[in-house]
Amino acid sequence: MNRERFEELVAEALDEVPEELLGLMNNVVILVEDDTPPGEPELLGLYEGHALTTRGWDYGGVLPDRITIYRNPILRICDNDDDVVEEVAVTVVHEIAHHFGIDDDRLHELGWG
C-alpha cells in the first residue's frame, strides 16, 4: 500500500473518532512515518508529549504533542487491505487514548491493545 493511501486511512480513522473527543484534543499533531527511527523498537504508533491528565497550571509554551503512526510496521503485520484498515483504526484510537492519559494496561483491558 502506498503512502498516500495509508495517509487516507489515517484520516478516515480520525473521522471515526467522535467529534466530542476530537474537540477535547489540545496541542497535538498526528503524523505518518514509514518506519520507527533506527535503533528503536518497531512500533505501530507512538504518543510523545504531555497527556491531558498531567497538564497543570504551568503547562504552556510547549511544542505540540505528537502522535506518529508507522506505515511499514503496520503493513508487515497485516495480510490484506482490510486488515490494514482495521489496524490503522485501532492504532489511531490507541494513541489518541494516550493523549487522554489512558495507559497500555487499561487499553488492553478495553480491547484496544
PDB file of C-alpha atoms in Angstrom:
ATOM      1  CA  MET A   1       0.000   0.000   0.000  1.00  0.00           C
ATOM      2  CA  ASN A   2       1.452   3.358  -0.965  1.00  0.00           C
ATOM      3  CA  ARG A   3       1.944   6.195   1.491  1.00  0.00           C
ATOM      4  CA  GLU A   4      -0.860   8.340   0.061  1.00  0.00           C
ATOM      5  CA  ARG A   5      -3.473   5.604   0.552  1.00  0.00           C
ATOM      6  CA  PHE A   6      -2.129   4.870   4.026  1.00  0.00           C
ATOM      7  CA  GLU A   7      -2.435   8.553   4.991  1.00  0.00           C
ATOM      8  CA  GLU A   8      -6.023   8.485   3.714  1.00  0.00           C
ATOM      9  CA  LEU A   9      -6.718   5.556   6.059  1.00  0.00           C
ATOM     10  CA  VAL A  10      -5.322   7.525   8.997  1.00  0.00           C
ATOM     11  CA  ALA A  11      -7.565  10.457   8.052  1.00  0.00           C
ATOM     12  CA  GLU A  12     -10.561   8.127   7.772  1.00  0.00           C
ATOM     13  CA  ALA A  13      -9.778   6.655  11.195  1.00  0.00           C
ATOM     14  CA  LEU A  14      -9.708  10.184  12.632  1.00  0.00           C
ATOM     15  CA  ASP A  15     -13.077  10.881  11.007  1.00  0.00           C
ATOM     16  CA  GLU A  16     -14.489   7.963  13.011  1.00  0.00           C
ATOM     17  CA  VAL A  17     -13.414   9.447  16.354  1.00  0.00           C
ATOM     18  CA  PRO A  18     -16.416  11.128  17.997  1.00  0.00           C
ATOM     19  CA  GLU A  19     -16.476  14.890  17.467  1.00  0.00           C
ATOM     20  CA  GLU A  20     -16.708  15.439  21.230  1.00  0.00           C
ATOM     21  CA  LEU A  21     -13.355  13.710  21.752  1.00  0.00           C
ATOM     22  CA  LEU A  22     -11.642  15.450  18.855  1.00  0.00           C
ATOM     23  CA  GLY A  23     -12.817  18.754  20.297  1.00  0.00           C
ATOM     24  CA  LEU A  24     -11.088  17.935  23.577  1.00  0.00           C
ATOM     25  CA  MET A  25      -7.747  17.192  21.952  1.00  0.00           C
ATOM     26  CA  ASN A  26      -5.386  20.063  22.599  1.00  0.00           C
ATOM     27  CA  ASN A  27      -1.959  20.905  21.187  1.00  0.00           C
ATOM     28  CA  VAL A  28      -1.405  17.598  19.372  1.00  0.00           C
ATOM     29  CA  VAL A  29      -0.351  16.771  15.822  1.00  0.00           C
ATOM     30  CA  ILE A  30      -0.806  13.432  14.046  1.00  0.00           C
ATOM     31  CA  LEU A  31       1.934  12.310  11.679  1.00  0.00           C
ATOM     32  CA  VAL A  32       2.630   9.322   9.442  1.00  0.00           C
ATOM     33  CA  GLU A  33       6.169   7.970   9.151  1.00  0.00           C
ATOM     34  CA  ASP A  34       7.303   4.965   7.156  1.00  0.00           C
ATOM     35  CA  ASP A  35       9.385   3.363   9.910  1.00  0.00           C
ATOM     36  CA  THR A  36      10.372   3.795  13.528  1.00  0.00           C
ATOM     37  CA  PRO A  37      13.728   5.551  13.980  1.00  0.00           C
ATOM     38  CA  PRO A  38      16.818   3.338  13.600  1.00  0.00           C
ATOM     39  CA  GLY A  39      17.738   1.568  16.814  1.00  0.00           C
ATOM     40  CA  GLU A  40      14.240   1.966  18.272  1.00  0.00           C
ATOM     41  CA  PRO A  41      11.803  -0.931  18.774  1.00  0.00           C
ATOM     42  CA  GLU A  42       9.410  -1.470  15.898  1.00  0.00           C
ATOM     43  CA  LEU A  43       6.137   0.143  16.908  1.00  0.00           C
ATOM     44  CA  LEU A  44       2.819   0.605  15.145  1.00  0.00           C
ATOM     45  CA  GLY A  45       2.279   4.011  16.701  1.00  0.00           C
ATOM     46  CA  LEU A  46       3.773   6.317  19.295  1.00  0.00           C
ATOM     47  CA  TYR A  47       2.442   9.108  21.507  1.00  0.00           C
ATOM     48  CA  GLU A  48       5.001  11.659  22.655  1.00  0.00           C
ATOM     49  CA  GLY A  49       4.008  14.521  24.871  1.00  0.00           C
ATOM     50  CA  HIS A  50       2.117  15.501  27.977  1.00  0.00           C
ATOM     51  CA  ALA A  51      -1.196  13.709  28.430  1.00  0.00           C
ATOM     52  CA  LEU A  52      -4.134  15.982  29.161  1.00  0.00           C
ATOM     53  CA  THR A  53      -4.395  14.428  32.619  1.00  0.00           C
ATOM     54  CA  THR A  54      -0.878  15.545  33.549  1.00  0.00           C
ATOM     55  CA  ARG A  55      -1.050  19.115  32.335  1.00  0.00           C
ATOM     56  CA  GLY A  56      -1.077  21.566  35.185  1.00  0.00           C
ATOM     57  CA  TRP A  57      -1.307  25.305  35.590  1.00  0.00           C
ATOM     58  CA  ASP A  58       2.267  25.644  34.332  1.00  0.00           C
ATOM     59  CA  TYR A  59       1.600  23.910  31.003  1.00  0.00           C
ATOM     60  CA  GLY A  60       2.218  26.379  28.229  1.00  0.00           C
ATOM     61  CA  GLY A  61       4.619  27.413  25.545  1.00  0.00           C
ATOM     62  CA  VAL A  62       5.431  23.815  24.623  1.00  0.00           C
ATOM     63  CA  LEU A  63       5.629  22.167  21.248  1.00  0.00           C
ATOM     64  CA  PRO A  64       2.594  20.107  20.253  1.00  0.00           C
ATOM     65  CA  ASP A  65       2.311  16.530  21.409  1.00  0.00           C
ATOM     66  CA  ARG A  66       2.998  14.075  18.600  1.00  0.00           C
ATOM     67  CA  ILE A  67       1.097  11.000  17.571  1.00  0.00           C
ATOM     68  CA  THR A  68       3.053   9.088  14.961  1.00  0.00           C
ATOM     69  CA  ILE A  69       1.553   6.208  13.006  1.00  0.00           C
ATOM     70  CA  TYR A  70       4.187   3.939  11.414  1.00  0.00           C
ATOM     71  CA  ARG A  71       3.213   2.657   7.970  1.00  0.00           C
ATOM     72  CA  ASN A  72       5.648  -0.194   7.271  1.00  0.00           C
ATOM     73  CA  PRO A  73       5.308  -1.953  10.645  1.00  0.00           C
ATOM     74  CA  ILE A  74       1.519  -1.937  10.226  1.00  0.00           C
ATOM     75  CA  LEU A  75       1.783  -3.223   6.671  1.00  0.00           C
ATOM     76  CA  ARG A  76       4.124  -6.014   7.803  1.00  0.00           C
ATOM     77  CA  ILE A  77       1.648  -7.448  10.316  1.00  0.00           C
ATOM     78  CA  CYS A  78      -1.378  -7.268   8.014  1.00  0.00           C
ATOM     79  CA  ASP A  79      -2.377  -9.872   5.434  1.00  0.00           C
ATOM     80  CA  ASN A  80      -4.611  -7.691   3.282  1.00  0.00           C
ATOM     81  CA  ASP A  81      -6.049  -4.207   2.854  1.00  0.00           C
ATOM     82  CA  ASP A  82      -8.989  -4.911   5.175  1.00  0.00           C
ATOM     83  CA  ASP A  83      -6.533  -5.834   7.928  1.00  0.00           C
ATOM     84  CA  VAL A  84      -4.641  -2.578   7.314  1.00  0.00           C
ATOM     85  CA  VAL A  85      -7.841  -0.528   7.614  1.00  0.00           C
ATOM     86  CA  GLU A  86      -8.667  -2.214  10.928  1.00  0.00           C
ATOM     87  CA  GLU A  87      -5.140  -1.947  12.337  1.00  0.00           C
ATOM     88  CA  VAL A  88      -4.822   1.722  11.406  1.00  0.00           C
ATOM     89  CA  ALA A  89      -8.121   2.454  13.174  1.00  0.00           C
ATOM     90  CA  VAL A  90      -7.036   0.557  16.294  1.00  0.00           C
ATOM     91  CA  THR A  91      -3.617   2.233  16.334  1.00  0.00           C
ATOM     92  CA  VAL A  92      -5.060   5.725  15.901  1.00  0.00           C
ATOM     93  CA  VAL A  93      -7.545   5.177  18.745  1.00  0.00           C
ATOM     94  CA  HIS A  94      -4.810   3.645  20.909  1.00  0.00           C
ATOM     95  CA  GLU A  95      -2.503   6.660  20.519  1.00  0.00           C
ATOM     96  CA  ILE A  96      -5.311   9.186  20.992  1.00  0.00           C
ATOM     97  CA  ALA A  97      -6.183   7.383  24.214  1.00  0.00           C
ATOM     98  CA  HIS A  98      -2.636   8.027  25.456  1.00  0.00           C
ATOM     99  CA  HIS A  99      -3.244  11.749  24.818  1.00  0.00           C
ATOM    100  CA  PHE A 100      -6.173  11.442  27.232  1.00  0.00           C
ATOM    101  CA  GLY A 101      -3.999   9.716  29.836  1.00  0.00           C
ATOM    102  CA  ILE A 102      -5.105   6.115  29.306  1.00  0.00           C
ATOM    103  CA  ASP A 103      -2.196   3.692  29.733  1.00  0.00           C
ATOM    104  CA  ASP A 104      -1.423   0.495  27.824  1.00  0.00           C
ATOM    105  CA  ASP A 105      -2.730  -1.814  30.556  1.00  0.00           C
ATOM    106  CA  ARG A 106      -6.139  -0.148  30.536  1.00  0.00           C
ATOM    107  CA  LEU A 107      -6.227  -0.093  26.731  1.00  0.00           C
ATOM    108  CA  HIS A 108      -5.570  -3.844  26.669  1.00  0.00           C
ATOM    109  CA  GLU A 109      -8.395  -4.374  29.165  1.00  0.00           C
ATOM    110  CA  LEU A 110     -10.691  -2.402  26.860  1.00  0.00           C
ATOM    111  CA  GLY A 111      -9.622  -4.358  23.769  1.00  0.00           C
ATOM    112  CA  TRP A 112      -7.592  -1.567  22.168  1.00  0.00           C
ATOM    113  CA  GLY A 113      -4.154  -3.010  22.933  1.00  0.00           C
TER     114      GLY A 113
END
